Amino acid sequence: MLCFLNSCSKGRGAWLLLAISVVILELAALYFQHVMLLRPCVLCIYERCALFGILAAALIGIISPSSAFVRYAAILLWIYSSIEGLLLTWKHTMIQFFPSPANTCDIFVRFPVWLPLDKWLPSVFVANGDCSEKQWSFLSLEMPQWLLAIFAVYFILGLLVLISQFVKPKARRFFS
């Protein structure tokens, strides 16, 4: 399996698949927000940013997957973004499971001064919901719980791809 992941990471197809998976999740988030009229909270917006980090990693990987430097940069960004997503969704899940005045999230998103995403693209990055409010569930899991599972899958895959970089691909034998 690691040999397979190694060879996949050196081609554009796997990176494109990673990018498509993130785009589908981002489109689903926008559907929930603008069609189903669910209000995203601050942590929801930060979780979107973590997904955009994985998308950036995929786009970096697409640029030149045969270059070890580019591939490692993409894999490390992928793993970092998935860890951030895991931490954010864990916090969000705990706020929903154990709501209290002491366990809350911020009222407004805080982006760096040099990257005011909420000003540049408010339809995607403005938060107007409450982190403790349960607005949607599927198969008895709330949105943050689904995202926790999704980020865990992204993290495990990213880690396996990183480990696979240290496995030498097997030479094909035509005559045994």
Short mmCIF file of N, CA, C and O in Angstrom, two decimals, residues 33-170:
data_model
loop_
_atom_site.label_atom_id
_atom_site.label_comp_id
_atom_site.label_asym_id
_atom_site.label_seq_id
_atom_site.Cartn_x
_atom_site.Cartn_y
_atom_site.Cartn_z
N GLN A 33 -24.94 27.04 3.93
CA GLN A 33 -25.04 28.43 4.36
C GLN A 33 -26.06 29.22 3.53
O GLN A 33 -26.90 29.91 4.10
N HIS A 34 -25.99 29.13 2.22
CA HIS A 34 -26.78 30.03 1.37
C HIS A 34 -28.09 29.44 0.89
O HIS A 34 -29.00 30.19 0.54
N VAL A 35 -28.22 28.12 0.85
CA VAL A 35 -29.47 27.51 0.39
C VAL A 35 -30.30 27.03 1.59
O VAL A 35 -31.49 27.32 1.68
N MET A 36 -29.65 26.30 2.49
CA MET A 36 -30.36 25.82 3.67
C MET A 36 -30.43 26.88 4.78
O MET A 36 -31.08 26.67 5.80
N LEU A 37 -29.74 27.99 4.58
CA LEU A 37 -29.73 29.14 5.49
C LEU A 37 -29.24 28.81 6.90
O LEU A 37 -29.73 29.35 7.89
N LEU A 38 -28.25 27.91 6.98
CA LEU A 38 -27.59 27.66 8.25
C LEU A 38 -26.56 28.76 8.47
O LEU A 38 -25.86 29.16 7.54
N ARG A 39 -26.48 29.23 9.69
CA ARG A 39 -25.57 30.33 9.99
C ARG A 39 -24.23 29.79 10.49
O ARG A 39 -24.19 29.15 11.54
N PRO A 40 -23.13 30.05 9.77
CA PRO A 40 -21.83 29.55 10.23
C PRO A 40 -21.31 30.33 11.43
O PRO A 40 -21.47 31.55 11.51
N CYS A 41 -20.71 29.62 12.36
CA CYS A 41 -20.11 30.27 13.53
C CYS A 41 -18.63 30.55 13.24
O CYS A 41 -18.11 30.21 12.18
N VAL A 42 -17.97 31.13 14.20
CA VAL A 42 -16.55 31.46 14.05
C VAL A 42 -15.73 30.19 13.81
O VAL A 42 -14.87 30.15 12.92
N LEU A 43 -16.00 29.15 14.57
CA LEU A 43 -15.24 27.91 14.39
C LEU A 43 -15.54 27.28 13.03
O LEU A 43 -14.66 26.68 12.41
N CYS A 44 -16.77 27.42 12.54
CA CYS A 44 -17.10 26.91 11.20
C CYS A 44 -16.23 27.60 10.15
O CYS A 44 -15.73 26.95 9.22
N ILE A 45 -16.06 28.89 10.29
CA ILE A 45 -15.24 29.65 9.33
C ILE A 45 -13.78 29.22 9.43
O ILE A 45 -13.12 29.02 8.41
N TYR A 46 -13.28 29.03 10.64
CA TYR A 46 -11.90 28.58 10.80
C TYR A 46 -11.73 27.16 10.23
O TYR A 46 -10.68 26.83 9.67
N GLU A 47 -12.75 26.32 10.40
CA GLU A 47 -12.69 24.97 9.83
C GLU A 47 -12.65 25.04 8.30
O GLU A 47 -11.95 24.27 7.65
N ARG A 48 -13.39 26.00 7.73
CA ARG A 48 -13.31 26.21 6.28
C ARG A 48 -11.90 26.60 5.87
O ARG A 48 -11.39 26.15 4.84
N CYS A 49 -11.28 27.44 6.67
CA CYS A 49 -9.91 27.86 6.36
C CYS A 49 -8.96 26.68 6.41
O CYS A 49 -8.03 26.59 5.59
N ALA A 50 -9.17 25.76 7.35
CA ALA A 50 -8.33 24.56 7.40
C ALA A 50 -8.53 23.73 6.13
O ALA A 50 -7.57 23.19 5.57
N LEU A 51 -9.77 23.64 5.66
CA LEU A 51 -10.02 22.94 4.40
C LEU A 51 -9.34 23.65 3.23
O LEU A 51 -8.78 23.01 2.35
N PHE A 52 -9.37 24.98 3.24
CA PHE A 52 -8.67 25.72 2.19
C PHE A 52 -7.17 25.48 2.26
O PHE A 52 -6.48 25.52 1.25
N GLY A 53 -6.64 25.24 3.46
CA GLY A 53 -5.23 24.88 3.58
C GLY A 53 -4.93 23.56 2.90
O GLY A 53 -3.90 23.41 2.23
N ILE A 54 -5.83 22.59 3.04
CA ILE A 54 -5.66 21.31 2.35
C ILE A 54 -5.78 21.51 0.85
O ILE A 54 -5.03 20.90 0.07
N LEU A 55 -6.70 22.40 0.42
CA LEU A 55 -6.82 22.71 -1.00
C LEU A 55 -5.53 23.34 -1.52
O LEU A 55 -5.05 22.99 -2.61
N ALA A 56 -4.95 24.25 -0.75
CA ALA A 56 -3.68 24.86 -1.15
C ALA A 56 -2.59 23.81 -1.27
O ALA A 56 -1.78 23.84 -2.22
N ALA A 57 -2.57 22.86 -0.34
CA ALA A 57 -1.59 21.76 -0.41
C ALA A 57 -1.77 20.95 -1.69
O ALA A 57 -0.80 20.61 -2.36
N ALA A 58 -3.03 20.67 -2.03
CA ALA A 58 -3.30 19.91 -3.25
C ALA A 58 -2.85 20.68 -4.49
O ALA A 58 -2.26 20.10 -5.41
N LEU A 59 -3.10 21.97 -4.50
CA LEU A 59 -2.69 22.79 -5.66
C LEU A 59 -1.17 22.86 -5.77
O LEU A 59 -0.62 22.84 -6.86
N ILE A 60 -0.49 22.94 -4.63
CA ILE A 60 0.98 22.91 -4.64
C ILE A 60 1.46 21.57 -5.18
O ILE A 60 2.38 21.51 -5.99
N GLY A 61 0.83 20.49 -4.75
CA GLY A 61 1.20 19.16 -5.22
C GLY A 61 0.96 18.99 -6.71
O GLY A 61 1.72 18.29 -7.39
N ILE A 62 -0.07 19.63 -7.23
CA ILE A 62 -0.37 19.54 -8.66
C ILE A 62 0.71 20.23 -9.49
O ILE A 62 1.02 19.79 -10.60
N ILE A 63 1.31 21.29 -8.94
CA ILE A 63 2.29 22.08 -9.70
C ILE A 63 3.42 21.21 -10.23
O ILE A 63 3.73 21.24 -11.41
N SER A 64 4.06 20.47 -9.34
CA SER A 64 5.18 19.63 -9.75
C SER A 64 5.35 18.46 -8.80
O SER A 64 6.23 18.46 -7.93
N PRO A 65 4.52 17.44 -8.96
CA PRO A 65 4.58 16.31 -8.02
C PRO A 65 5.86 15.49 -8.13
O PRO A 65 6.21 14.77 -7.20
N SER A 66 6.56 15.63 -9.24
CA SER A 66 7.81 14.88 -9.38
C SER A 66 8.96 15.52 -8.60
O SER A 66 9.95 14.87 -8.32
N SER A 67 8.83 16.79 -8.24
CA SER A 67 9.83 17.48 -7.44
C SER A 67 9.66 17.12 -5.97
O SER A 67 8.61 17.36 -5.39
N ALA A 68 10.69 16.56 -5.38
CA ALA A 68 10.61 16.14 -3.97
C ALA A 68 10.32 17.33 -3.06
O ALA A 68 9.52 17.23 -2.12
N PHE A 69 10.95 18.48 -3.32
CA PHE A 69 10.75 19.65 -2.48
C PHE A 69 9.29 20.10 -2.51
O PHE A 69 8.68 20.35 -1.46
N VAL A 70 8.72 20.20 -3.69
CA VAL A 70 7.33 20.63 -3.85
C VAL A 70 6.39 19.61 -3.21
O VAL A 70 5.44 19.96 -2.50
N ARG A 71 6.66 18.34 -3.44
CA ARG A 71 5.82 17.28 -2.90
C ARG A 71 5.85 17.28 -1.37
O ARG A 71 4.80 17.20 -0.72
N TYR A 72 7.04 17.41 -0.77
CA TYR A 72 7.13 17.45 0.69
C TYR A 72 6.46 18.70 1.26
O TYR A 72 5.81 18.63 2.30
N ALA A 73 6.61 19.83 0.59
CA ALA A 73 5.94 21.05 1.04
C ALA A 73 4.42 20.85 1.04
O ALA A 73 3.73 21.24 1.99
N ALA A 74 3.92 20.25 -0.03
CA ALA A 74 2.48 20.00 -0.13
C ALA A 74 2.01 19.03 0.95
O ALA A 74 0.97 19.25 1.59
N ILE A 75 2.76 17.97 1.17
CA ILE A 75 2.37 16.98 2.17
C ILE A 75 2.39 17.58 3.57
O ILE A 75 1.47 17.36 4.37
N LEU A 76 3.40 18.37 3.88
CA LEU A 76 3.48 18.99 5.21
C LEU A 76 2.36 20.00 5.43
O LEU A 76 1.79 20.07 6.52
N LEU A 77 2.02 20.79 4.40
CA LEU A 77 0.89 21.72 4.51
C LEU A 77 -0.41 20.94 4.68
O LEU A 77 -1.28 21.33 5.47
N TRP A 78 -0.55 19.85 3.97
CA TRP A 78 -1.73 18.98 4.08
C TRP A 78 -1.88 18.47 5.52
O TRP A 78 -2.95 18.56 6.12
N ILE A 79 -0.80 17.95 6.08
CA ILE A 79 -0.86 17.41 7.44
C ILE A 79 -1.11 18.52 8.46
O ILE A 79 -1.93 18.37 9.37
N TYR A 80 -0.42 19.65 8.30
CA TYR A 80 -0.62 20.78 9.22
C TYR A 80 -2.08 21.25 9.19
O TYR A 80 -2.70 21.46 10.24
N SER A 81 -2.63 21.42 8.00
CA SER A 81 -4.01 21.90 7.87
C SER A 81 -5.00 20.89 8.44
O SER A 81 -6.00 21.28 9.06
N SER A 82 -4.74 19.61 8.25
CA SER A 82 -5.65 18.61 8.80
C SER A 82 -5.56 18.56 10.33
O SER A 82 -6.57 18.35 11.00
N ILE A 83 -4.37 18.78 10.89
CA ILE A 83 -4.24 18.84 12.35
C ILE A 83 -5.00 20.05 12.89
O ILE A 83 -5.73 19.95 13.88
N GLU A 84 -4.83 21.20 12.24
CA GLU A 84 -5.57 22.39 12.66
C GLU A 84 -7.08 22.15 12.57
O GLU A 84 -7.83 22.54 13.46
N GLY A 85 -7.51 21.50 11.50
CA GLY A 85 -8.93 21.17 11.36
C GLY A 85 -9.41 20.24 12.46
O GLY A 85 -10.51 20.41 12.99
N LEU A 86 -8.58 19.25 12.80
CA LEU A 86 -8.93 18.33 13.89
C LEU A 86 -9.08 19.08 15.21
O LEU A 86 -10.04 18.86 15.96
N LEU A 87 -8.14 19.96 15.51
CA LEU A 87 -8.20 20.70 16.77
C LEU A 87 -9.42 21.62 16.82
O LEU A 87 -10.10 21.71 17.85
N LEU A 88 -9.71 22.28 15.70
CA LEU A 88 -10.87 23.18 15.65
C LEU A 88 -12.18 22.41 15.79
O LEU A 88 -13.08 22.82 16.54
N THR A 89 -12.30 21.30 15.07
CA THR A 89 -13.55 20.55 15.15
C THR A 89 -13.71 19.85 16.49
O THR A 89 -14.83 19.68 16.97
N TRP A 90 -12.60 19.47 17.11
CA TRP A 90 -12.68 18.90 18.46
C TRP A 90 -13.22 19.95 19.43
O TRP A 90 -14.11 19.67 20.24
N LYS A 91 -12.67 21.17 19.35
CA LYS A 91 -13.14 22.25 20.21
C LYS A 91 -14.62 22.54 19.94
O LYS A 91 -15.41 22.69 20.88
N HIS A 92 -15.00 22.58 18.67
CA HIS A 92 -16.38 22.83 18.29
C HIS A 92 -17.30 21.73 18.82
O HIS A 92 -18.39 22.01 19.35
N THR A 93 -16.88 20.50 18.71
CA THR A 93 -17.67 19.38 19.21
C THR A 93 -17.83 19.45 20.72
O THR A 93 -18.93 19.22 21.25
N MET A 94 -16.78 19.80 21.43
CA MET A 94 -16.86 19.92 22.89
C MET A 94 -17.78 21.06 23.30
O MET A 94 -18.51 20.95 24.30
N ILE A 95 -17.78 22.15 22.55
CA ILE A 95 -18.68 23.26 22.85
C ILE A 95 -20.13 22.81 22.68
O ILE A 95 -21.00 23.17 23.47
N GLN A 96 -20.39 22.00 21.65
CA GLN A 96 -21.77 21.54 21.44
C GLN A 96 -22.17 20.46 22.45
O GLN A 96 -23.32 20.42 22.88
N PHE A 97 -21.26 19.59 22.85
CA PHE A 97 -21.59 18.55 23.83
C PHE A 97 -21.74 19.11 25.23
O PHE A 97 -22.56 18.64 26.00
N PHE A 98 -20.90 20.08 25.56
CA PHE A 98 -20.89 20.64 26.91
C PHE A 98 -21.05 22.16 26.86
O PHE A 98 -20.10 22.88 27.18
N PRO A 99 -22.22 22.65 26.48
CA PRO A 99 -22.40 24.10 26.40
C PRO A 99 -22.41 24.72 27.80
O PRO A 99 -23.01 24.18 28.73
N SER A 100 -21.69 25.82 27.92
CA SER A 100 -21.67 26.57 29.17
C SER A 100 -21.16 27.97 28.86
O SER A 100 -20.51 28.19 27.83
N PRO A 101 -21.42 28.92 29.72
CA PRO A 101 -20.91 30.28 29.49
C PRO A 101 -19.38 30.35 29.45
O PRO A 101 -18.82 31.24 28.82
N ALA A 102 -18.72 29.40 30.09
CA ALA A 102 -17.26 29.39 30.09
C ALA A 102 -16.69 28.71 28.85
O ALA A 102 -15.53 28.90 28.52
N ASN A 103 -17.50 27.93 28.17
CA ASN A 103 -17.04 27.17 27.01
C ASN A 103 -17.72 27.73 25.75
O ASN A 103 -18.72 27.18 25.28
N THR A 104 -17.17 28.82 25.22
CA THR A 104 -17.77 29.47 24.06
C THR A 104 -16.68 29.78 23.03
O THR A 104 -15.49 29.63 23.30
N CYS A 105 -17.13 30.27 21.88
CA CYS A 105 -16.17 30.71 20.87
C CYS A 105 -16.26 32.22 20.72
O CYS A 105 -17.13 32.86 21.32
N ASP A 106 -15.39 32.77 19.91
CA ASP A 106 -15.38 34.22 19.70
C ASP A 106 -16.66 34.68 19.01
O ASP A 106 -17.36 33.89 18.37
N ILE A 107 -16.92 35.98 19.08
CA ILE A 107 -18.09 36.55 18.42
C ILE A 107 -17.76 36.87 16.96
O ILE A 107 -18.59 36.68 16.08
N PHE A 108 -16.54 37.34 16.70
CA PHE A 108 -16.13 37.70 15.35
C PHE A 108 -14.89 36.91 14.96
O PHE A 108 -14.07 36.58 15.80
N VAL A 109 -14.77 36.64 13.65
CA VAL A 109 -13.56 35.97 13.17
C VAL A 109 -12.40 36.95 13.24
O VAL A 109 -12.58 38.15 13.07
N ARG A 110 -11.24 36.41 13.49
CA ARG A 110 -10.03 37.24 13.58
C ARG A 110 -9.03 36.74 12.55
O ARG A 110 -8.37 35.73 12.75
N PHE A 111 -8.94 37.47 11.47
CA PHE A 111 -7.96 37.17 10.44
C PHE A 111 -6.82 38.16 10.56
O PHE A 111 -7.00 39.25 11.10
N PRO A 112 -5.65 37.80 10.07
CA PRO A 112 -4.53 38.74 10.12
C PRO A 112 -4.87 40.03 9.34
O PRO A 112 -5.66 39.99 8.39
N VAL A 113 -4.24 41.12 9.73
CA VAL A 113 -4.48 42.40 9.07
C VAL A 113 -4.14 42.32 7.58
O VAL A 113 -4.83 42.91 6.75
N TRP A 114 -3.13 41.54 7.25
CA TRP A 114 -2.70 41.42 5.87
C TRP A 114 -3.54 40.45 5.05
O TRP A 114 -3.37 40.31 3.85
N LEU A 115 -4.50 39.75 5.71
CA LEU A 115 -5.35 38.79 5.01
C LEU A 115 -6.79 38.85 5.56
O LEU A 115 -7.28 37.91 6.16
N PRO A 116 -7.47 39.99 5.34
CA PRO A 116 -8.84 40.13 5.88
C PRO A 116 -9.88 39.42 5.01
O PRO A 116 -10.65 40.05 4.28
N LEU A 117 -9.90 38.11 5.09
CA LEU A 117 -10.79 37.32 4.24
C LEU A 117 -12.26 37.68 4.44
O LEU A 117 -13.04 37.65 3.50
N ASP A 118 -12.62 38.02 5.69
CA ASP A 118 -14.02 38.38 5.95
C ASP A 118 -14.41 39.70 5.28
O ASP A 118 -15.58 39.93 5.00
N LYS A 119 -13.44 40.53 4.96
CA LYS A 119 -13.73 41.79 4.24
C LYS A 119 -13.70 41.56 2.72
O LYS A 119 -14.47 42.14 1.98
N TRP A 120 -12.79 40.70 2.28
CA TRP A 120 -12.64 40.44 0.85
C TRP A 120 -13.77 39.58 0.30
O TRP A 120 -14.23 39.80 -0.82
N LEU A 121 -14.18 38.58 1.06
CA LEU A 121 -15.19 37.65 0.58
C LEU A 121 -16.17 37.33 1.73
O LEU A 121 -16.17 36.23 2.28
N PRO A 122 -17.02 38.31 2.07
CA PRO A 122 -17.89 38.12 3.24
C PRO A 122 -18.90 36.99 3.07
O PRO A 122 -19.30 36.38 4.06
N SER A 123 -19.30 36.67 1.86
CA SER A 123 -20.29 35.60 1.68
C SER A 123 -19.72 34.23 2.05
O SER A 123 -20.47 33.27 2.23
N VAL A 124 -18.41 34.13 2.18
CA VAL A 124 -17.78 32.86 2.54
C VAL A 124 -17.19 32.91 3.95
O VAL A 124 -17.23 31.92 4.67
N PHE A 125 -16.67 34.06 4.37
CA PHE A 125 -15.87 34.12 5.60
C PHE A 125 -16.45 34.95 6.73
O PHE A 125 -15.75 35.22 7.70
N VAL A 126 -17.71 35.37 6.65
CA VAL A 126 -18.31 36.10 7.77
C VAL A 126 -19.11 35.12 8.62
O VAL A 126 -19.91 34.34 8.09
N ALA A 127 -18.87 35.18 9.91
CA ALA A 127 -19.57 34.29 10.85
C ALA A 127 -20.69 35.05 11.54
O ALA A 127 -20.48 36.16 12.03
N ASN A 128 -21.87 34.47 11.55
CA ASN A 128 -23.00 35.10 12.25
C ASN A 128 -23.80 34.07 13.06
O ASN A 128 -24.92 34.33 13.44
N GLY A 129 -23.21 32.92 13.31
CA GLY A 129 -23.89 31.87 14.08
C GLY A 129 -23.27 31.69 15.45
O GLY A 129 -22.26 32.31 15.80
N ASP A 130 -23.87 30.82 16.21
CA ASP A 130 -23.41 30.50 17.56
C ASP A 130 -22.79 29.10 17.54
O ASP A 130 -23.40 28.15 17.04
N CYS A 131 -21.60 28.97 18.10
CA CYS A 131 -20.88 27.69 18.07
C CYS A 131 -21.61 26.59 18.81
O CYS A 131 -21.48 25.41 18.47
N SER A 132 -22.38 26.92 19.83
CA SER A 132 -23.05 25.89 20.62
C SER A 132 -24.39 25.48 20.02
O SER A 132 -24.98 24.48 20.44
N GLU A 133 -24.87 26.21 19.03
CA GLU A 133 -26.15 25.90 18.41
C GLU A 133 -26.03 24.70 17.47
O GLU A 133 -25.15 24.65 16.61
N LYS A 134 -26.93 23.75 17.66
CA LYS A 134 -26.97 22.57 16.79
C LYS A 134 -28.00 22.84 15.70
O LYS A 134 -29.19 22.86 15.94
N GLN A 135 -27.51 23.04 14.46
CA GLN A 135 -28.39 23.42 13.37
C GLN A 135 -28.70 22.28 12.41
O GLN A 135 -29.70 22.32 11.71
N TRP A 136 -27.83 21.28 12.34
CA TRP A 136 -27.97 20.23 11.34
C TRP A 136 -27.37 18.95 11.87
O TRP A 136 -26.34 18.95 12.54
N SER A 137 -28.02 17.84 11.57
CA SER A 137 -27.44 16.54 11.91
C SER A 137 -27.82 15.54 10.82
O SER A 137 -28.83 15.68 10.13
N PHE A 138 -26.98 14.53 10.68
CA PHE A 138 -27.20 13.45 9.73
C PHE A 138 -26.70 12.17 10.37
O PHE A 138 -25.57 12.13 10.88
N LEU A 139 -27.54 11.15 10.40
CA LEU A 139 -27.22 9.88 11.06
C LEU A 139 -26.80 10.12 12.51
O LEU A 139 -25.82 9.56 13.00
N SER A 140 -27.50 11.00 13.16
CA SER A 140 -27.33 11.37 14.57
C SER A 140 -26.00 12.08 14.89
O SER A 140 -25.66 12.23 16.06
N LEU A 141 -25.26 12.48 13.88
CA LEU A 141 -24.03 13.24 14.11
C LEU A 141 -24.22 14.67 13.65
O LEU A 141 -24.79 14.92 12.59
N GLU A 142 -23.72 15.59 14.45
CA GLU A 142 -23.79 17.01 14.10
C GLU A 142 -22.68 17.37 13.12
O GLU A 142 -21.73 16.59 12.93
N MET A 143 -22.78 18.54 12.54
CA MET A 143 -21.79 18.99 11.55
C MET A 143 -20.35 18.92 12.06
O MET A 143 -19.48 18.39 11.36
N PRO A 144 -20.04 19.42 13.27
CA PRO A 144 -18.65 19.34 13.73
C PRO A 144 -18.15 17.90 13.89
O PRO A 144 -16.97 17.62 13.66
N GLN A 145 -19.05 16.98 14.24
CA GLN A 145 -18.63 15.59 14.38
C GLN A 145 -18.29 14.99 13.02
O GLN A 145 -17.34 14.22 12.90
N TRP A 146 -19.06 15.33 12.00
CA TRP A 146 -18.74 14.87 10.65
C TRP A 146 -17.40 15.44 10.20
O TRP A 146 -16.57 14.74 9.62
N LEU A 147 -17.20 16.72 10.49
CA LEU A 147 -15.93 17.34 10.09
C LEU A 147 -14.75 16.76 10.87
O LEU A 147 -13.65 16.65 10.33
N LEU A 148 -14.99 16.37 12.11
CA LEU A 148 -13.93 15.71 12.88
C LEU A 148 -13.51 14.42 12.19
O LEU A 148 -12.31 14.15 12.03
N ALA A 149 -14.48 13.65 11.74
CA ALA A 149 -14.16 12.41 11.02
C ALA A 149 -13.47 12.71 9.69
O ALA A 149 -12.50 12.02 9.31
N ILE A 150 -13.93 13.73 8.99
CA ILE A 150 -13.33 14.09 7.69
C ILE A 150 -11.88 14.53 7.87
O ILE A 150 -10.99 14.09 7.14
N PHE A 151 -11.63 15.40 8.85
CA PHE A 151 -10.26 15.84 9.08
C PHE A 151 -9.38 14.69 9.57
O PHE A 151 -8.19 14.65 9.25
N ALA A 152 -9.95 13.74 10.32
CA ALA A 152 -9.18 12.58 10.76
C ALA A 152 -8.77 11.74 9.54
O ALA A 152 -7.62 11.28 9.47
N VAL A 153 -9.66 11.58 8.58
CA VAL A 153 -9.34 10.83 7.37
C VAL A 153 -8.25 11.57 6.58
O VAL A 153 -7.28 10.95 6.13
N TYR A 154 -8.40 12.89 6.44
CA TYR A 154 -7.38 13.67 5.74
C TYR A 154 -6.02 13.53 6.44
O TYR A 154 -4.99 13.40 5.79
N PHE A 155 -6.02 13.58 7.78
CA PHE A 155 -4.78 13.48 8.53
C PHE A 155 -4.12 12.12 8.34
O PHE A 155 -2.92 12.02 8.07
N ILE A 156 -4.91 11.06 8.47
CA ILE A 156 -4.36 9.70 8.32
C ILE A 156 -3.81 9.51 6.90
O ILE A 156 -2.71 8.97 6.73
N LEU A 157 -4.55 9.95 5.91
CA LEU A 157 -4.07 9.83 4.53
C LEU A 157 -2.78 10.63 4.32
O LEU A 157 -1.84 10.15 3.69
N GLY A 158 -2.76 11.86 4.83
CA GLY A 158 -1.56 12.68 4.71
C GLY A 158 -0.36 12.04 5.38
O GLY A 158 0.75 12.05 4.85
N LEU A 159 -0.58 11.47 6.56
CA LEU A 159 0.49 10.80 7.28
C LEU A 159 0.98 9.57 6.51
O LEU A 159 2.20 9.34 6.41
N LEU A 160 0.06 8.80 5.96
CA LEU A 160 0.45 7.63 5.17
C LEU A 160 1.23 8.04 3.92
O LEU A 160 2.21 7.37 3.55
N VAL A 161 0.81 9.12 3.28
CA VAL A 161 1.54 9.60 2.10
C VAL A 161 2.93 10.06 2.51
O VAL A 161 3.91 9.80 1.80
N LEU A 162 3.05 10.73 3.65
CA LEU A 162 4.37 11.15 4.13
C LEU A 162 5.25 9.94 4.41
O LEU A 162 6.41 9.90 3.99
N ILE A 163 4.73 8.96 5.09
CA ILE A 163 5.50 7.74 5.39
C ILE A 163 5.89 7.04 4.10
O ILE A 163 7.01 6.52 3.97
N SER A 164 5.00 7.05 3.13
CA SER A 164 5.28 6.36 1.86
C SER A 164 6.44 6.99 1.09
O SER A 164 7.03 6.33 0.23
N GLN A 165 6.77 8.22 1.40
CA GLN A 165 7.88 8.87 0.71
C GLN A 165 9.22 8.23 1.04
O GLN A 165 10.19 8.38 0.31
N PHE A 166 9.27 7.50 2.16
CA PHE A 166 10.50 6.84 2.59
C PHE A 166 10.57 5.38 2.17
O PHE A 166 11.49 4.66 2.55
N VAL A 167 9.57 4.94 1.40
CA VAL A 167 9.53 3.57 0.89
C VAL A 167 9.95 3.60 -0.57
O VAL A 167 9.45 4.40 -1.36
N LYS A 168 10.89 2.74 -0.89
CA LYS A 168 11.34 2.69 -2.29
C LYS A 168 10.34 1.89 -3.10
O LYS A 168 9.95 0.78 -2.69
N PRO A 169 9.94 2.43 -4.25
CA PRO A 169 9.01 1.66 -5.10
C PRO A 169 9.67 0.37 -5.57
O PRO A 169 10.87 0.33 -5.84
N LYS A 170 8.87 -0.66 -5.65
CA LYS A 170 9.39 -1.95 -6.11
C LYS A 170 9.61 -1.91 -7.61
O LYS A 170 8.82 -1.35 -8.36
#
